[in-house]
Coordinates of C-alpha atoms in Angstrom, one line a residue:
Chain A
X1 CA -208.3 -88.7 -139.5
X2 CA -205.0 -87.9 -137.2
X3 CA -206.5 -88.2 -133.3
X4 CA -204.6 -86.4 -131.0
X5 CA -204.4 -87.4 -127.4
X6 CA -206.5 -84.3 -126.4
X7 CA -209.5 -85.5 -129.1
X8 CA -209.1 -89.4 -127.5
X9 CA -209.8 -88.1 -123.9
X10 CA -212.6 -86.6 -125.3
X11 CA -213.8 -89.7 -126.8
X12 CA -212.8 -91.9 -123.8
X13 CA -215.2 -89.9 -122.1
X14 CA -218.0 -90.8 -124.2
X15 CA -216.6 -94.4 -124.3
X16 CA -217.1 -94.6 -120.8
X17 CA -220.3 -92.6 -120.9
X18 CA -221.3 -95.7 -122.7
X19 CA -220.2 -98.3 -120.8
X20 CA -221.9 -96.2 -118.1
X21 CA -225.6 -97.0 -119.5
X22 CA -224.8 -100.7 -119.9
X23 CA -225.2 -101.6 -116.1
X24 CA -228.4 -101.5 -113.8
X25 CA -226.2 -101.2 -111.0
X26 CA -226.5 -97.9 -109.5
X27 CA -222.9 -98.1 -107.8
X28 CA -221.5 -99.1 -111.2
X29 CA -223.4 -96.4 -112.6
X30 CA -222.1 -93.7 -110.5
X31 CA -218.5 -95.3 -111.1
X32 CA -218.2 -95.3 -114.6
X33 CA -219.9 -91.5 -114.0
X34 CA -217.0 -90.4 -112.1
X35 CA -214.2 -92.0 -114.5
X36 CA -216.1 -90.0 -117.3
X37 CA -215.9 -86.8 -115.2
X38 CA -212.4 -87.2 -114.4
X39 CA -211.5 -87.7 -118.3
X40 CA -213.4 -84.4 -118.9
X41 CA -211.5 -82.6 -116.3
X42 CA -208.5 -83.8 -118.3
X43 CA -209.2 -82.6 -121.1
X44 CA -209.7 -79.3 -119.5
X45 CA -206.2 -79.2 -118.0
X46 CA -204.8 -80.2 -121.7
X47 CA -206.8 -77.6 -123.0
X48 CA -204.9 -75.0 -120.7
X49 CA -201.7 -76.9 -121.2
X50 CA -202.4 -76.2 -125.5
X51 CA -203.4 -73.1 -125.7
X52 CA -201.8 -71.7 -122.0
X53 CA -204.6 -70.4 -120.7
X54 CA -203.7 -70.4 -116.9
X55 CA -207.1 -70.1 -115.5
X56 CA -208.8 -73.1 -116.8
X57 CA -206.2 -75.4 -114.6
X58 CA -208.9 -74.4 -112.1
X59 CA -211.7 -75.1 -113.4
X60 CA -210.1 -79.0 -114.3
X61 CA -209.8 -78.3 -110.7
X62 CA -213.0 -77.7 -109.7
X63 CA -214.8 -79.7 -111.9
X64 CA -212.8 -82.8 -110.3
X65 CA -213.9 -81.9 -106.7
X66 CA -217.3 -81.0 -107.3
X67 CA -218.2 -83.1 -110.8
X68 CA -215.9 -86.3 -109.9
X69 CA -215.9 -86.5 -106.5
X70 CA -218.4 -84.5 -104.9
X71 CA -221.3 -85.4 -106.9
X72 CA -220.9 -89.4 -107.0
X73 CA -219.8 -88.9 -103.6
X74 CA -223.3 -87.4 -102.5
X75 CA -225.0 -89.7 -104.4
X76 CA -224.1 -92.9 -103.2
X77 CA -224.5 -91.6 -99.6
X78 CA -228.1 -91.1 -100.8
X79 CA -228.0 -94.7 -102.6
X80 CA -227.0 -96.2 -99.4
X81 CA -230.0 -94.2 -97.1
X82 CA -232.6 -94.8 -99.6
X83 CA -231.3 -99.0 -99.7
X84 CA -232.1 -98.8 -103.7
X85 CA -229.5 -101.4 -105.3
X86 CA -229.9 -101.5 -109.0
X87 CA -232.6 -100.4 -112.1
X88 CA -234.1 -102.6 -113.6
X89 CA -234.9 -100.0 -116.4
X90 CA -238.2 -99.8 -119.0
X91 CA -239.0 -100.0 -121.9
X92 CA -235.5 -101.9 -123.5
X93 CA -233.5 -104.1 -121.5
X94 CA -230.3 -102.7 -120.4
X95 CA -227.5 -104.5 -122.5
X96 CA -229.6 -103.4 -125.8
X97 CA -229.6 -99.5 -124.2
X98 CA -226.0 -99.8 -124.5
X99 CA -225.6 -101.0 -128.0
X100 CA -228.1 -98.3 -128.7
X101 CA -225.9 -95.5 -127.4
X102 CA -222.8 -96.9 -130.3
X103 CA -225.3 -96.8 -132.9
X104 CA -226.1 -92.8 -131.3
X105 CA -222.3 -92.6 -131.2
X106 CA -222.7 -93.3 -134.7
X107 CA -225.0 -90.7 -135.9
X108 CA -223.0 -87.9 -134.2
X109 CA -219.9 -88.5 -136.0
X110 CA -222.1 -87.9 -139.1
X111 CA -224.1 -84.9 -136.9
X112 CA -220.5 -83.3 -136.3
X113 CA -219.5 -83.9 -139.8
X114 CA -222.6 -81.3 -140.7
X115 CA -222.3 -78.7 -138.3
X116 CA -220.9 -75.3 -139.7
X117 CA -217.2 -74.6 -138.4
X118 CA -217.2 -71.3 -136.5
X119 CA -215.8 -68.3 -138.0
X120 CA -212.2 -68.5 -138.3
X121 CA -212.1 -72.1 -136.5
X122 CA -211.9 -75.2 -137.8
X123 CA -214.1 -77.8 -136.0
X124 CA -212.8 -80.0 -134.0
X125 CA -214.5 -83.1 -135.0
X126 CA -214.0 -85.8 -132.8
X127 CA -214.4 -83.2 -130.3
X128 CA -217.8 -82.5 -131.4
X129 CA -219.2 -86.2 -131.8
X130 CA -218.0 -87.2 -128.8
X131 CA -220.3 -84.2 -126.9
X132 CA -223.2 -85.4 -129.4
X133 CA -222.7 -88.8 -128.2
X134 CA -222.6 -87.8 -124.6
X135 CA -225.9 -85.5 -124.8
X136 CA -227.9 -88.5 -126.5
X137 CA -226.4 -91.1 -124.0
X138 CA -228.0 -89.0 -121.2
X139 CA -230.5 -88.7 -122.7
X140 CA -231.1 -92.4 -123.2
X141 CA -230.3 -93.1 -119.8
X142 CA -232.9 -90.7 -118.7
X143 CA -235.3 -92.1 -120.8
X144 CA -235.0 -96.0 -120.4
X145 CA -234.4 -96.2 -116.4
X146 CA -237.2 -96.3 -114.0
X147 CA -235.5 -95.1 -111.1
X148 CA -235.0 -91.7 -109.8
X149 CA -231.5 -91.7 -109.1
X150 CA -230.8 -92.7 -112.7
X151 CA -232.2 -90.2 -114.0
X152 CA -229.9 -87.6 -112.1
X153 CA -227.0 -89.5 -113.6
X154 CA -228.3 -88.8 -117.1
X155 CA -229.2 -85.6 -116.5
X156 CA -225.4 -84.9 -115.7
X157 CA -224.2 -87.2 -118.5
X158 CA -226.0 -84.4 -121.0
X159 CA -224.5 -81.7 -118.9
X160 CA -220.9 -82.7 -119.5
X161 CA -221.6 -83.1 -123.3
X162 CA -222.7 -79.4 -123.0
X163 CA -219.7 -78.7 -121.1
X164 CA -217.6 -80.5 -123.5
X165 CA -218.7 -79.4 -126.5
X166 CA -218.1 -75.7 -125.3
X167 CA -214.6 -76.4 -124.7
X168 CA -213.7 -78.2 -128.0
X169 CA -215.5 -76.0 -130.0
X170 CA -215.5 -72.5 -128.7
X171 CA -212.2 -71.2 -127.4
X172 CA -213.6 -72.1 -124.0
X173 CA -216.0 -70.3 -121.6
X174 CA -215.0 -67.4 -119.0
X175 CA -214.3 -68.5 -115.8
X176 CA -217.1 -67.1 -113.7
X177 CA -219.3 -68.7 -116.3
X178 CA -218.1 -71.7 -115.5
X179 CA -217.8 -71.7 -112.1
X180 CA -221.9 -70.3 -112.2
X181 CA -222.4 -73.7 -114.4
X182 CA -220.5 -75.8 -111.9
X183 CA -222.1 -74.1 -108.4
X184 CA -225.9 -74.8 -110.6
X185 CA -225.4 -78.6 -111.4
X186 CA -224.1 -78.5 -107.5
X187 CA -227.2 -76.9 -106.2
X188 CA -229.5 -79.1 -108.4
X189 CA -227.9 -82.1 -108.0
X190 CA -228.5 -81.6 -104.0
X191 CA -231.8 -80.7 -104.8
X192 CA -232.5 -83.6 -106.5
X193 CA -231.1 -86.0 -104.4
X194 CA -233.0 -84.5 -101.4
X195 CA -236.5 -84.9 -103.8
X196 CA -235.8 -88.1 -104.5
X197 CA -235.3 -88.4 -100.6
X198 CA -238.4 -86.9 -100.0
X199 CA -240.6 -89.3 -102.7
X200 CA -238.8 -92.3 -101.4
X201 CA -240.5 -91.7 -97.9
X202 CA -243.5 -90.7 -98.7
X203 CA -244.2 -92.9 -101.9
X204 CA -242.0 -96.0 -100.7
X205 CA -240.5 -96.2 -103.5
X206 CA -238.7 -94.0 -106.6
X207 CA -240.4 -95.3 -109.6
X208 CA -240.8 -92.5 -111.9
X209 CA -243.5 -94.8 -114.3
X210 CA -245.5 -94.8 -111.0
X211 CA -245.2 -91.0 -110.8
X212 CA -247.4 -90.2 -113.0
X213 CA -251.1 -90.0 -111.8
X214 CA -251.8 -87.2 -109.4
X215 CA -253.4 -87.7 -105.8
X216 CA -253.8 -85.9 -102.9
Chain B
X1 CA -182.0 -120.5 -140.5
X2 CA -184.1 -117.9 -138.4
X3 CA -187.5 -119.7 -140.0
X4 CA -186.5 -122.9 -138.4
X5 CA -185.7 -121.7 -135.1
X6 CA -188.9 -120.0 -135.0
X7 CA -190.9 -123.2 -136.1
X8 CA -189.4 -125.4 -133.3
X9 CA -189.8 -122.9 -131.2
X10 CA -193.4 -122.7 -132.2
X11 CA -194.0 -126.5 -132.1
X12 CA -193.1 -126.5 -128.8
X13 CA -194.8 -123.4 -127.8
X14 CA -198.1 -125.5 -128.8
X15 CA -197.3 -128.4 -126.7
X16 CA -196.2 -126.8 -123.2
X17 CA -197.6 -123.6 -123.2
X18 CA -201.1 -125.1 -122.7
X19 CA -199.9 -127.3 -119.9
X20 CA -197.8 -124.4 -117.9
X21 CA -200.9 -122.0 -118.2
X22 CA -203.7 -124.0 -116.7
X23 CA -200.7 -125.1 -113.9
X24 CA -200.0 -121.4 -113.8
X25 CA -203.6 -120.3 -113.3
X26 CA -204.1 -123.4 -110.6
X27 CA -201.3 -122.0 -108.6
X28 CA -202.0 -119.1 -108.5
X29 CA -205.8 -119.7 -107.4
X30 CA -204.4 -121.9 -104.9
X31 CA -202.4 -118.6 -103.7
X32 CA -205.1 -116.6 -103.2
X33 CA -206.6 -119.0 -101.0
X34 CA -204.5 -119.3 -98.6
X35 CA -202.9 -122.8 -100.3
X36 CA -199.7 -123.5 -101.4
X37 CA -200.9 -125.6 -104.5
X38 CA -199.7 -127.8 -106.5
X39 CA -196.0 -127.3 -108.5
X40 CA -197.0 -125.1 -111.9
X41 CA -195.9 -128.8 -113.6
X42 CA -199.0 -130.9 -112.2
X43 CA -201.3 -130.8 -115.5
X44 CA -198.0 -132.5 -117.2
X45 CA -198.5 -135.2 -114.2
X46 CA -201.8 -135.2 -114.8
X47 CA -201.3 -136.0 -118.4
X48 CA -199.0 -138.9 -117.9
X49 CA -201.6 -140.3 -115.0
X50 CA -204.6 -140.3 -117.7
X51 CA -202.6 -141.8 -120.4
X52 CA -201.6 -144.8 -118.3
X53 CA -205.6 -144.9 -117.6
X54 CA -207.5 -147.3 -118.6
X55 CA -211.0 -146.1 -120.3
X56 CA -214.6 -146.6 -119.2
X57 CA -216.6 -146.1 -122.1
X58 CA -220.8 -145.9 -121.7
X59 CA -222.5 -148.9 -123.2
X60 CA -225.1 -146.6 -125.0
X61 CA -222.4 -144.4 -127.0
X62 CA -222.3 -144.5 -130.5
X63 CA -218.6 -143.8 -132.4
X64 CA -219.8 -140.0 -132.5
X65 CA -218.5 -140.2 -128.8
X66 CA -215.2 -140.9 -129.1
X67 CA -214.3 -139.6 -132.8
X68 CA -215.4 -136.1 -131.7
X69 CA -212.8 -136.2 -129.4
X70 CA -210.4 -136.7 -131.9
X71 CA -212.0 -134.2 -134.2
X72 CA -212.1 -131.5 -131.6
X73 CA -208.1 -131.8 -131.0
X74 CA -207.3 -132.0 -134.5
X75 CA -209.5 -128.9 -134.8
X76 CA -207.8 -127.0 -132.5
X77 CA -204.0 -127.6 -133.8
X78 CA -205.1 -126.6 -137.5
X79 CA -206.5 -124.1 -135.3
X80 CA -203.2 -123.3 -133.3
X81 CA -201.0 -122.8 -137.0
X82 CA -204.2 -120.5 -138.1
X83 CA -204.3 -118.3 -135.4
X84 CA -202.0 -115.7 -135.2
X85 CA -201.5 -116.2 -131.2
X86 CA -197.6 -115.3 -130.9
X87 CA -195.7 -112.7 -132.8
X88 CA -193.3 -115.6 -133.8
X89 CA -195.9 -117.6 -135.6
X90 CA -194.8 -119.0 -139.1
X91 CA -197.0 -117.8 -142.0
X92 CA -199.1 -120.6 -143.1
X93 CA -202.0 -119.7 -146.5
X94 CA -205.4 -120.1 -145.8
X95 CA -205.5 -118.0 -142.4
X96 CA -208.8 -116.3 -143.0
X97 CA -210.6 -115.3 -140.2
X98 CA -214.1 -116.6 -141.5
X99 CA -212.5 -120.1 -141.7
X100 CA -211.1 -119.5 -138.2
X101 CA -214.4 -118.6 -136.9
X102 CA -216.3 -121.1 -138.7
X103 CA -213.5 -123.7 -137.1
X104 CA -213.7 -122.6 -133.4
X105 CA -218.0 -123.0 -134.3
X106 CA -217.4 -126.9 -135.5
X107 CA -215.1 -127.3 -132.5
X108 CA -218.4 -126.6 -130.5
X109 CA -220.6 -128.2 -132.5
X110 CA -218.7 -131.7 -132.0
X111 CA -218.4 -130.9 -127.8
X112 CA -222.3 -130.7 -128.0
X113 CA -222.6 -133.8 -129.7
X114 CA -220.0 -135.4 -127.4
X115 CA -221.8 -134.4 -124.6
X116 CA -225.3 -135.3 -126.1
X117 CA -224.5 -138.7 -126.7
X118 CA -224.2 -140.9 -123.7
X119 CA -227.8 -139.6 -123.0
X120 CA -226.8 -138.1 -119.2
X121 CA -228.6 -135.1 -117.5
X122 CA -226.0 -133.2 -116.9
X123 CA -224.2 -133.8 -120.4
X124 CA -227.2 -132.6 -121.9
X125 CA -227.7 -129.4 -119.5
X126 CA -224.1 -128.5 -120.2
X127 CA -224.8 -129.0 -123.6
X128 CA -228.1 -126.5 -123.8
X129 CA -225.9 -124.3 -121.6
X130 CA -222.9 -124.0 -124.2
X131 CA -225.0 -123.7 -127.1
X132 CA -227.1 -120.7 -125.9
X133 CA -223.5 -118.9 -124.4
X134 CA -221.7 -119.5 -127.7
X135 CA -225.0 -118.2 -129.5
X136 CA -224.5 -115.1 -127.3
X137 CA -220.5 -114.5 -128.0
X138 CA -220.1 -115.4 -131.9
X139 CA -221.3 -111.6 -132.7
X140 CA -218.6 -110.4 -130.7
X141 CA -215.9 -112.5 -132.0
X142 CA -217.3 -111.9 -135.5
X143 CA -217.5 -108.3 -135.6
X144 CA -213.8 -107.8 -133.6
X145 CA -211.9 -109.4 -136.2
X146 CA -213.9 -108.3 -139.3
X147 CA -213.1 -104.6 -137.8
X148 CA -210.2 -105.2 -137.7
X149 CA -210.1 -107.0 -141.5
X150 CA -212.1 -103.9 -142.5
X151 CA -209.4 -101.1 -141.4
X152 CA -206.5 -103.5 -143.1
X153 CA -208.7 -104.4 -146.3
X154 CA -207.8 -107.7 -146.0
X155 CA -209.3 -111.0 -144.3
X156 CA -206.2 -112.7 -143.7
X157 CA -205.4 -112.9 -140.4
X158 CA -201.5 -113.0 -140.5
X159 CA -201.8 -110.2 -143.0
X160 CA -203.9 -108.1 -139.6
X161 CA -201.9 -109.1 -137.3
X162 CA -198.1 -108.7 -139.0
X163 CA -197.2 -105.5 -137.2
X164 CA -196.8 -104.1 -140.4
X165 CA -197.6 -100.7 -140.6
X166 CA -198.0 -99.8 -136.9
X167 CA -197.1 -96.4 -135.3
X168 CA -200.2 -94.8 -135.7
X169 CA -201.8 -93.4 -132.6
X170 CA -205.1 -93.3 -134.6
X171 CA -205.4 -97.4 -134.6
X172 CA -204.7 -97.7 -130.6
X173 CA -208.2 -97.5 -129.9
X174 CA -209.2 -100.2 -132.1
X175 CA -206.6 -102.8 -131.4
X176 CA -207.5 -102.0 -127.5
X177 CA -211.0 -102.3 -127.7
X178 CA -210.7 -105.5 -129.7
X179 CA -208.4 -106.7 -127.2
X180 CA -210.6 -106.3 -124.4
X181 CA -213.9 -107.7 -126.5
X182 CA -211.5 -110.7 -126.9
X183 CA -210.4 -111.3 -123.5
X184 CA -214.2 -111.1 -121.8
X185 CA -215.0 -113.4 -125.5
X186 CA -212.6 -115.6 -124.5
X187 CA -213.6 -115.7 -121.1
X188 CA -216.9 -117.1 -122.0
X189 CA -215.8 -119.1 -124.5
X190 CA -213.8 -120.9 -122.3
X191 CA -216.2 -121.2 -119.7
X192 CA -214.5 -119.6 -117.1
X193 CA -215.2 -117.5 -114.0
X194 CA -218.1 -114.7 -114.4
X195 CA -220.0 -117.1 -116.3
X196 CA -219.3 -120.8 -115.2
X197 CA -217.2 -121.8 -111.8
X198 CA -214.8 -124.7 -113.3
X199 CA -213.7 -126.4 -110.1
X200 CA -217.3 -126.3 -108.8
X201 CA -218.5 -129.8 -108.0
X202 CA -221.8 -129.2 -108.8
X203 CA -223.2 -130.5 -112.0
X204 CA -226.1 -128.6 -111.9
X205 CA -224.4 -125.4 -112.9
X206 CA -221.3 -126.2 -114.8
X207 CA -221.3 -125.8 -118.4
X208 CA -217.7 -127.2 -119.9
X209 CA -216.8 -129.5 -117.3
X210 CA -220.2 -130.9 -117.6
X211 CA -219.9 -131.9 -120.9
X212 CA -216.7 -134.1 -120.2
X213 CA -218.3 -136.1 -117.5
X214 CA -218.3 -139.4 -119.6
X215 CA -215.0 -138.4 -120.5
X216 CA -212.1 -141.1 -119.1
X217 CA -208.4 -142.2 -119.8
X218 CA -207.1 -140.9 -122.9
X219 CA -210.3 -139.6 -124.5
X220 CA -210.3 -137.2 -121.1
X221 CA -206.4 -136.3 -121.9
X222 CA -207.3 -135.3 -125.6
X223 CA -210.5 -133.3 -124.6
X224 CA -208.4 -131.5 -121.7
X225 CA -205.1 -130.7 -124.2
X226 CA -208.0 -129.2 -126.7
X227 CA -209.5 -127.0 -124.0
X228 CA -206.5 -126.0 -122.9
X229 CA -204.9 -125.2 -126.4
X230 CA -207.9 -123.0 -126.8
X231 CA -207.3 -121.4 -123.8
X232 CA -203.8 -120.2 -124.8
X233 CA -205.2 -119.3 -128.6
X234 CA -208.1 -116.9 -127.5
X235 CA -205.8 -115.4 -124.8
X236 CA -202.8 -115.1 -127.1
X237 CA -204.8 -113.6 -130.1
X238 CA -206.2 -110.8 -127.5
X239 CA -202.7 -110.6 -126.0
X240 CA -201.6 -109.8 -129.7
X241 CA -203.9 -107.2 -129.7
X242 CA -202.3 -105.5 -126.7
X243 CA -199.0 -105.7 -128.3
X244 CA -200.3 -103.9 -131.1
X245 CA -201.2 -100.9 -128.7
X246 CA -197.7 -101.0 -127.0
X247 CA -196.5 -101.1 -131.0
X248 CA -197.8 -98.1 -131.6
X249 CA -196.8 -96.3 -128.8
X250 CA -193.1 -97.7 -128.8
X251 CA -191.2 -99.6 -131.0
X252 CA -189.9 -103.1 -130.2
X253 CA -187.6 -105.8 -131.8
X254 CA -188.9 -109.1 -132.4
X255 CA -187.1 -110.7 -129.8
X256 CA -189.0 -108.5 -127.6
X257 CA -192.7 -109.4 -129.2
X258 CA -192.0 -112.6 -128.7
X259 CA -191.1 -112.1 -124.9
X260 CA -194.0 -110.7 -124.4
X261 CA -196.4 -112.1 -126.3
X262 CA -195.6 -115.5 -124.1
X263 CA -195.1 -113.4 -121.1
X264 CA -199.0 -111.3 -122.1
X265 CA -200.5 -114.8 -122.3
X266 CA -198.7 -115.7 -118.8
X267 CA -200.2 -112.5 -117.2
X268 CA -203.6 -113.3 -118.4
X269 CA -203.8 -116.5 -116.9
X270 CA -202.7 -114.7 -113.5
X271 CA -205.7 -112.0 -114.1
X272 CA -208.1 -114.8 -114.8
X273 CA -207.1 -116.6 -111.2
X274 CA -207.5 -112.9 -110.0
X275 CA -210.8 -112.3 -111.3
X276 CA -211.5 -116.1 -110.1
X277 CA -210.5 -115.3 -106.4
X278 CA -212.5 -112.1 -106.6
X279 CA -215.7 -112.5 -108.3
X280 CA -218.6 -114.8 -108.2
X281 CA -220.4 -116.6 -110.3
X282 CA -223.0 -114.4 -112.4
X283 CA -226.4 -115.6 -112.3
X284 CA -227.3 -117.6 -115.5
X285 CA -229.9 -114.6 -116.0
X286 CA -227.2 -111.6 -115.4
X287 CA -224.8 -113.6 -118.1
X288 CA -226.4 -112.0 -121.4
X289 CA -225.3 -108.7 -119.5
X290 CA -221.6 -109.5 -119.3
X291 CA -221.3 -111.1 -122.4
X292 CA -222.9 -107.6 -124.1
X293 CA -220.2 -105.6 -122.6
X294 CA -217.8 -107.6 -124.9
X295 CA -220.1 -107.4 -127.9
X296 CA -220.1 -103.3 -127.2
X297 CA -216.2 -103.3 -127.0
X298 CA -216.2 -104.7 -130.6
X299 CA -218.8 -102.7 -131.8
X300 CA -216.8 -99.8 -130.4
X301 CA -214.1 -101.6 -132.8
X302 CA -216.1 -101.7 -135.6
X303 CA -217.6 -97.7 -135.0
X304 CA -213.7 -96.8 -135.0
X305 CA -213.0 -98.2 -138.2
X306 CA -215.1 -97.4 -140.1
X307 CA -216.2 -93.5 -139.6
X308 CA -212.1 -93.4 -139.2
X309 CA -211.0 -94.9 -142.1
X310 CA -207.5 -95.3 -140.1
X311 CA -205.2 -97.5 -141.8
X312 CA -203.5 -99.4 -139.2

């Protein structure tokens, strides 16, 4: 298999995405969330600079002010108010979360390798398994971290696989769809961070396995 | 002619390259600090100050003490003509990277017993401390070379790391990643900064210096050459690695490699000074964390070559 630099930014992003889950730092966490954010905004702008399609320079744009810097930028304000360091995660212990996610990375090569090429297209394959392997990271991370703020990070993990698996495979989105998408993982990720706000001062803590009985 | 000039040059590679790296990283330490330090020559001082020594051996040591001296440094030059740690390395038969691995494992297993044997404390907590860290960064050794192995089809380490074949863009992400997942290896191996302080003065926490305590005189000299042989081994091997990437990108002549396969190894010593001045000591518990990042780098190797099938 050729790789073209286009398909290794791709997979640099789900590299990092990795890397990403291996740390209980929340600052680390948020880091190596950026970085991954930024490489997907680069492949954006090398997907207008390949097929000249003007219009998705801004959305590389846009995703790097509101997904890259924005975002993190929000969160660790939130980080530093709520004085929560680092997760020390359930169920597996960190360093084993991120060996995990390789074996995931894994099974999405051989996920991509199944999935039926659009009409006309052919699929872009590394393309494809590293969006796989960025929707089951997040999805790992949401599922093995006991902190709230964690979780958001997952969540948006997943949401750039989305994102980048509509841009390798289709021949991208419109514009004001993507713009809606980006103003939407804005608006939830304020909400989120305000909720997790909110629990932290009335709970005293953001420990989502202690979130689950009900009381008045 | 040219194979001649390249085996001085090698020989002598193995004999000041250790020295001027450990002087290089103490300087530049000393830098960082706020020091001047001492000239980049002082460990070839040092050398000639321990071999006029005199040696004060424990009473309760068997001949295990000082023969695995010997055996470690002995180790470590078969080691040195092995390893393919600079681009002008003469081809020796026999390199394969099991028997490296499996070398660099009896290397430890003689430390331990060195350290075991005078019956000390602190020998034996350095001891219990180097077994479990080089229980926790075999895999990662392991699994980076045998990607590697795997892509070329071959064990052989001169035969991986000939520059034969290079200019594909596909392999840059394997040879990088291995890289890396040496370089924190190495790191650990060598007992060096995240996980273990070497110029600490506690005994308590060290883990190599620990295990030299009894060491005095020449048997000190022998154990320090090994350790610092090893040190410019690991780093060159990863240093390779990085050549490899730059290969495929752009094209050098062999002069070049060689430059900078002594000037890499130069520049890692310098990072591992920076990272010294920088960072602090992990906590025993948080080193498992560290050591996995390297073990995901090479697994990250190891994913790469084999769904890719890229021939390097």
């Amino acid at each position: 298999m050729n790789l073209t630099p286009y398909e290794m930014v791709g997979i640099g992003a789900a590299v990092a995405a990795i890397l990403m889950v291996g740390s209980g730092h929340l600052r680390v966490n948020l880091t190596m969330y950026a970085l991954q954010t930024v490489l997907i905004a680069v492949e954006t702008g090398l997907y207008a600079y390949s097929k000249h399609e003007d219009h998705f320079y801004f959305v590389a744009a846009a995703i790097f002010l509101v997904k890259a810097y924005g975002v993190p930028r929000f969160l660790s304000w939130i980080i530093k108010h709520i004085e929560v360091r680092s997760d020390p995660g359930t169920v597996l212990p960190t360093p084993l979360v991120m060996h995990l996610s390789i074996i995931l990375f894994g099974l999405s090569y051989l996920l991509a390798c199944q999935l039926p090429a659009p009409g006309g297209h052919v699929l872009v394959l590394a393309g494809a398994s590293a969006a796989i392997s960025l929707v089951f990271t997040g999805l790992l991370m949401m599922l093995t971290r006991r902190i709230a703020l964690s979780q958001i990070i997952g969540f948006l993990t997943m949401e750039n696989g989305i994102y980048l698996f509509a841009l390798t495979q289709t021949e991208g989105m419109p514009m004001m769809v993507e713009m809606g998408i980006l103003l939407d993982v804005l608006g939830g990720v304020m909400i989120a961070g305000l909720l997790a706000f909110k629990i932290k001062k009335s709970f005293e803590h953001i420990d989502v396995t202690q979130l689950t009985r009900l009381r008045d | 002619m040219k194979i001649i000039v390249t085996s001085v040059l090698f020989v002598l590679c193995i004999f000041w390259l250790p020295l001027v790296t450990v002087g290089i990283i103490r300087k530049t330490k000393a830098r960082l600090q706020g020091r001047i330090g001492a000239s980049v020559l002082q460990p070839f001082y040092d050398f000639v100050k321990l071999w006029k020594k005199g040696e004060t051996v424990c009473e309760t040591v068997s001949w295990m003490f000082r023969s695995s001296v010997a055996i470690n440094a002995s180790a470590m030059l078969v080691l040195s003509v092995f390893v393919p740690w600079l681009s002008f390395k003469p081809v020796v038969a026999g390199d394969d990277l099991f028997l490296v691995l499996y070398l660099f494992a009896l290397m430890r297993f003689f430390t331990i017993l060195m350290a075991l044997d005078p019956g000390t404390a602190f020998g034996a907590f350095g001891a219990s401390r180097e077994a479990c860290l080089s229980m926790l960064v075999e895999p990662s050794l392991f699994i980076s070379l045998a990607a590697l192995g795997q892509s070329v089809h071959t064990s052989s380490l001169s035969a991986i790391f000939s520059f034969a074949n290079t200019g594909h863009l596909a392999a840059v992400p394997i040879w990088f990643s291995v890289g890396v997942s040496l370089f924190l290896g190495s790191l650990v191996e060598l007992s060096r900064m995240p996980i273990d302080d070497p110029t600490t003065h506690l005994e308590l926490t060290m883990v190599h210096e620990a295990m030299l305590l009894e060491n005095s005189g020449r048997n000190l000299l022998l154990a320090e050459f090994a350790h610092g042989l090893r040190l410019v081994v690991l780093y060159g091997l990863s240093v390779q690695c990085f050549l490899h990437v730059l290969v495929c990108v752009l094209p050098l002549t062999s002069l070049w490699l060689g430059v900078l396969s002594l000037g890499g190894i130069f520049l890692l010593g310098v990072l591992t000074a920076l990272i010294e001045s920088v960072s602090v000591k992990l906590q025993w518990k948080k080193a498992p964390e560290f050591i996995a990042y390297g073990l995901t780098m090479s697994l990250l190797a190891a994913v790469a070559s084999l769904i890719e099938g890229v021939q390097l």
